[in-house]
Amino acid sequence: KLVYVGAEKPLINKYVFDNFFGDDGFGDFNFTQEITAKIDRSKHASVAYVDLVKKYPDQITIITLGPLTTIAMAIALEPNFLSLTKQHIIMGASLKTNEIEFNFQQDPESDWIALNNVDKPNIIVPIDTVYSHIFSQEEYISLMNNLDEPIRSFLKQVNKKAIEKTNNTWTPADGITMAIALQPEIITQYSEVNLKPVLVGDARGSVVINSNNYIHNARVVKSFDKEAFKSLVSQYLSKLI
């Protein structure tokens, strides 16, 4: 397992911290297990991305679960970067009027670069879709109880802060996005549109659908099979034991 370090800040503004997952972004619990992944500091993540997609063209799926800064930097290094990928899956954006999603809010310039340098649609899992598929407290507990220790305890501790902020419901945006990447068949409805990031004004960080442009730069996931998602969680997390 190898980790490359990406961008530390957005292209223009400073990063705005959100403690949705706790002050450390990890539930604020005492994690004592050994971390076996190694950080390779010989190159920036954007450089590693470009090297990999050139070495394995049309074979690599890029999954972005945070702001798009590192993707934008990779495009600056190699303008055909996203064309060389198999697909790019993004967790982010809100298609609701007057709503701004956290990831897209952090770096609108990078949103623009990522959405306007493609030859195939980015697959986007917007926060609206996550919120329309909320898992109740009962669903969450039932799913966790089907997992073995120590995975169950780990996930409960990591998710504790976030669940407290969402009225004891579970909104696994990153998990849903990863599940769609692993098994796109769980998507039950999507729409292909042209999304335009807003760069100025009070709506900065939001996106609008550009009805005057026929080029579809986004395939927006509108719904997915919740039961299939829960099965995938059980299937893949049980392999970690």
Short mmCIF file of C-alpha atoms in Angstrom, two decimals:
data_model
loop_
_atom_site.label_atom_id
_atom_site.label_comp_id
_atom_site.label_asym_id
_atom_site.label_seq_id
_atom_site.Cartn_x
_atom_site.Cartn_y
_atom_site.Cartn_z
CA LYS A 1 0.00 0.00 0.00
CA LEU A 2 1.45 3.32 -1.10
CA VAL A 3 0.24 6.85 -0.37
CA TYR A 4 1.27 10.03 -2.18
CA VAL A 5 0.66 13.43 -0.60
CA GLY A 6 -1.66 15.73 -2.53
CA ALA A 7 -2.42 19.45 -2.36
CA GLU A 8 -2.31 21.11 1.05
CA LYS A 9 -4.53 24.04 0.05
CA PRO A 10 -6.91 25.11 -2.72
CA LEU A 11 -5.51 26.84 -5.79
CA ILE A 12 -6.44 30.33 -4.58
CA ASN A 13 -8.02 30.50 -1.13
CA LYS A 14 -7.17 28.84 2.15
CA TYR A 15 -8.74 25.56 3.20
CA VAL A 16 -11.78 25.98 5.45
CA PHE A 17 -11.74 23.33 8.17
CA ASP A 18 -14.93 21.42 8.92
CA ASN A 19 -14.95 19.17 11.99
CA PHE A 20 -17.88 17.10 10.74
CA PHE A 21 -15.84 13.95 11.44
CA GLY A 22 -14.20 15.41 14.54
CA ASP A 23 -11.21 17.65 15.07
CA ASP A 24 -8.85 15.04 13.59
CA GLY A 25 -11.25 14.03 10.81
CA PHE A 26 -11.20 10.53 12.23
CA GLY A 27 -13.77 10.55 15.03
CA ASP A 28 -11.38 11.89 17.72
CA PHE A 29 -10.81 8.45 19.21
CA ASN A 30 -7.55 6.88 20.31
CA PHE A 31 -6.44 4.77 17.34
CA THR A 32 -3.68 2.45 18.51
CA GLN A 33 -3.31 0.02 15.59
CA GLU A 34 -0.18 0.03 13.45
CA ILE A 35 -0.57 1.85 10.14
CA THR A 36 1.15 -0.22 7.44
CA ALA A 37 0.68 2.09 4.45
CA LYS A 38 3.82 3.92 3.42
CA ILE A 39 3.96 7.57 2.36
CA ASP A 40 6.07 8.13 -0.75
CA ARG A 41 7.36 11.72 -0.61
CA SER A 42 9.53 11.39 -3.70
CA LYS A 43 6.81 12.95 -5.85
CA HIS A 44 3.56 14.88 -5.45
CA ALA A 45 0.31 12.95 -5.86
CA SER A 46 -0.54 14.92 -9.01
CA VAL A 47 2.74 13.80 -10.59
CA ALA A 48 2.10 10.21 -9.53
CA TYR A 49 -1.39 10.37 -11.07
CA VAL A 50 0.00 11.55 -14.40
CA ASP A 51 2.73 8.92 -14.39
CA LEU A 52 0.23 6.15 -13.66
CA VAL A 53 -2.38 7.06 -16.28
CA LYS A 54 0.34 7.37 -18.92
CA LYS A 55 1.70 3.97 -17.96
CA TYR A 56 -1.78 2.39 -17.87
CA PRO A 57 -3.96 4.41 -20.27
CA ASP A 58 -7.73 3.78 -20.10
CA GLN A 59 -7.24 1.36 -17.20
CA ILE A 60 -7.27 3.53 -14.07
CA THR A 61 -10.36 4.83 -12.30
CA ILE A 62 -9.75 8.00 -10.30
CA ILE A 63 -12.06 8.40 -7.29
CA THR A 64 -12.13 11.85 -5.69
CA LEU A 65 -13.66 12.00 -2.21
CA GLY A 66 -12.46 15.51 -1.33
CA PRO A 67 -11.76 18.83 -3.08
CA LEU A 68 -10.53 18.57 -6.66
CA THR A 69 -7.27 20.51 -6.23
CA THR A 70 -4.88 17.61 -6.88
CA ILE A 71 -6.89 16.65 -9.98
CA ALA A 72 -6.63 20.21 -11.28
CA MET A 73 -2.87 20.16 -10.69
CA ALA A 74 -2.60 16.89 -12.62
CA ILE A 75 -4.51 18.48 -15.51
CA ALA A 76 -2.11 21.43 -15.44
CA LEU A 77 0.79 18.98 -15.79
CA GLU A 78 -0.96 16.89 -18.45
CA PRO A 79 -4.00 18.50 -20.14
CA ASN A 80 -5.17 15.08 -21.38
CA PHE A 81 -5.01 13.61 -17.87
CA LEU A 82 -8.70 12.75 -17.52
CA SER A 83 -8.83 11.50 -21.11
CA LEU A 84 -6.18 8.94 -20.15
CA THR A 85 -8.25 7.58 -17.25
CA LYS A 86 -10.88 4.89 -17.51
CA GLN A 87 -13.25 7.13 -15.58
CA HIS A 88 -13.30 9.83 -12.92
CA ILE A 89 -15.78 9.48 -10.07
CA ILE A 90 -16.43 12.50 -7.87
CA MET A 91 -18.15 12.76 -4.50
CA GLY A 92 -19.31 16.35 -4.44
CA ALA A 93 -21.58 19.14 -5.64
CA SER A 94 -25.21 19.93 -4.95
CA LEU A 95 -27.71 20.38 -7.74
CA LYS A 96 -30.24 22.05 -5.46
CA THR A 97 -30.71 25.78 -5.91
CA ASN A 98 -28.89 27.93 -3.34
CA GLU A 99 -27.07 24.96 -1.80
CA ILE A 100 -23.29 24.59 -1.76
CA GLU A 101 -21.61 21.27 -1.02
CA PHE A 102 -18.44 21.24 1.12
CA ASN A 103 -15.96 19.67 -1.33
CA PHE A 104 -16.94 21.91 -4.24
CA GLN A 105 -17.00 24.96 -1.98
CA GLN A 106 -13.36 24.49 -1.02
CA ASP A 107 -11.88 24.99 -4.49
CA PRO A 108 -14.28 26.20 -7.20
CA GLU A 109 -11.42 26.91 -9.62
CA SER A 110 -10.39 23.27 -9.46
CA ASP A 111 -14.03 22.25 -9.94
CA TRP A 112 -14.05 24.28 -13.15
CA ILE A 113 -10.80 22.76 -14.40
CA ALA A 114 -11.92 19.18 -13.68
CA LEU A 115 -15.32 19.64 -15.33
CA ASN A 116 -14.03 21.44 -18.41
CA ASN A 117 -11.12 19.22 -19.39
CA VAL A 118 -12.88 15.95 -20.20
CA ASP A 119 -13.73 13.90 -23.26
CA LYS A 120 -16.19 11.75 -21.30
CA PRO A 121 -18.53 12.62 -18.44
CA ASN A 122 -17.26 12.68 -14.88
CA ILE A 123 -19.44 10.45 -12.73
CA ILE A 124 -20.73 12.64 -9.90
CA VAL A 125 -22.36 11.51 -6.66
CA PRO A 126 -23.90 14.75 -5.36
CA ILE A 127 -24.69 15.32 -1.71
CA ASP A 128 -28.38 15.57 -2.65
CA THR A 129 -28.39 11.90 -3.62
CA VAL A 130 -26.68 10.96 -0.36
CA TYR A 131 -29.28 12.86 1.66
CA SER A 132 -32.17 11.31 -0.27
CA HIS A 133 -30.84 7.87 0.66
CA ILE A 134 -30.22 8.45 4.37
CA PHE A 135 -29.77 5.35 6.52
CA SER A 136 -31.84 5.36 9.68
CA GLN A 137 -30.32 4.59 13.06
CA GLU A 138 -31.94 1.15 12.91
CA GLU A 139 -30.48 0.44 9.46
CA TYR A 140 -27.03 1.58 10.58
CA ILE A 141 -27.05 -0.53 13.76
CA SER A 142 -28.27 -3.58 11.84
CA LEU A 143 -25.51 -3.22 9.25
CA MET A 144 -22.80 -2.70 11.89
CA ASN A 145 -24.02 -5.72 13.84
CA ASN A 146 -23.48 -7.89 10.76
CA LEU A 147 -19.77 -7.01 10.76
CA ASP A 148 -17.12 -8.74 12.80
CA GLU A 149 -14.81 -7.17 15.33
CA PRO A 150 -12.59 -5.17 15.16
CA ILE A 151 -14.14 -3.59 12.03
CA ARG A 152 -17.44 -2.94 13.79
CA SER A 153 -15.88 -1.04 16.69
CA PHE A 154 -13.58 0.89 14.38
CA LEU A 155 -16.42 2.11 12.14
CA LYS A 156 -18.64 3.02 15.08
CA GLN A 157 -15.89 5.18 16.55
CA VAL A 158 -14.97 6.81 13.23
CA ASN A 159 -18.62 7.61 12.45
CA LYS A 160 -19.69 8.66 15.95
CA LYS A 161 -19.14 12.43 15.56
CA ALA A 162 -20.79 12.60 12.15
CA ILE A 163 -23.81 10.58 13.23
CA GLU A 164 -24.33 12.88 16.20
CA LYS A 165 -24.47 15.82 13.76
CA THR A 166 -27.08 14.17 11.52
CA ASN A 167 -29.72 13.31 14.13
CA ASN A 168 -28.45 9.76 14.57
CA THR A 169 -28.71 8.95 10.87
CA TRP A 170 -25.91 7.67 8.63
CA THR A 171 -24.93 9.53 5.46
CA PRO A 172 -21.92 7.59 4.10
CA ALA A 173 -21.14 9.81 1.12
CA ASP A 174 -17.63 8.44 0.61
CA GLY A 175 -18.77 4.86 1.07
CA ILE A 176 -21.57 5.25 -1.45
CA THR A 177 -19.14 6.71 -3.98
CA MET A 178 -16.68 3.85 -3.48
CA ALA A 179 -19.47 1.29 -3.82
CA ILE A 180 -20.55 2.85 -7.12
CA ALA A 181 -16.94 2.69 -8.32
CA LEU A 182 -16.68 -0.98 -7.37
CA GLN A 183 -20.10 -1.98 -8.68
CA PRO A 184 -21.74 0.65 -10.92
CA GLU A 185 -24.70 -1.68 -11.39
CA ILE A 186 -26.12 -0.41 -8.09
CA ILE A 187 -26.95 2.90 -9.83
CA THR A 188 -30.67 2.90 -10.58
CA GLN A 189 -31.02 6.37 -12.11
CA TYR A 190 -28.68 8.99 -13.53
CA SER A 191 -28.77 12.00 -15.83
CA GLU A 192 -26.10 13.34 -18.18
CA VAL A 193 -25.80 17.12 -18.05
CA ASN A 194 -23.37 19.97 -18.46
CA LEU A 195 -22.42 21.34 -15.05
CA LYS A 196 -20.95 24.80 -14.67
CA PRO A 197 -19.19 25.65 -11.39
CA VAL A 198 -19.93 29.11 -10.01
CA LEU A 199 -16.74 31.06 -9.30
CA VAL A 200 -17.99 34.41 -8.00
CA GLY A 201 -20.56 35.91 -5.66
CA ASP A 202 -22.53 34.38 -2.82
CA ALA A 203 -23.11 31.23 -4.89
CA ARG A 204 -19.36 30.58 -5.31
CA GLY A 205 -18.76 26.85 -4.96
CA SER A 206 -22.17 25.84 -6.24
CA VAL A 207 -22.93 24.40 -9.68
CA VAL A 208 -25.61 25.14 -12.24
CA ILE A 209 -26.87 23.06 -15.13
CA ASN A 210 -25.90 24.75 -18.38
CA SER A 211 -28.85 24.04 -20.63
CA ASN A 212 -27.26 25.92 -23.55
CA ASN A 213 -24.37 23.49 -23.81
CA TYR A 214 -24.90 20.09 -25.39
CA ILE A 215 -21.55 18.71 -24.17
CA HIS A 216 -22.24 16.45 -21.20
CA ASN A 217 -19.36 16.77 -18.74
CA ALA A 218 -21.17 15.03 -15.87
CA ARG A 219 -23.14 11.85 -15.32
CA VAL A 220 -25.02 12.66 -12.13
CA VAL A 221 -26.11 9.73 -9.97
CA LYS A 222 -29.68 10.40 -8.84
CA SER A 223 -30.49 7.14 -7.08
CA PHE A 224 -28.93 3.80 -6.18
CA ASP A 225 -29.97 0.47 -4.66
CA LYS A 226 -29.59 0.83 -0.89
CA GLU A 227 -29.89 -2.90 -0.26
CA ALA A 228 -27.16 -3.62 -2.80
CA PHE A 229 -24.99 -1.00 -1.10
CA LYS A 230 -25.45 -2.65 2.29
CA SER A 231 -24.55 -6.01 0.78
CA LEU A 232 -21.35 -4.52 -0.65
CA VAL A 233 -20.41 -3.05 2.72
CA SER A 234 -20.79 -6.45 4.35
CA GLN A 235 -19.01 -8.22 1.51
CA TYR A 236 -15.92 -6.01 1.30
CA LEU A 237 -15.47 -5.17 4.97
CA SER A 238 -15.66 -8.80 5.98
CA LYS A 239 -12.58 -9.39 3.79
CA LEU A 240 -10.52 -7.07 5.97
CA ILE A 241 -10.51 -9.42 8.96
#
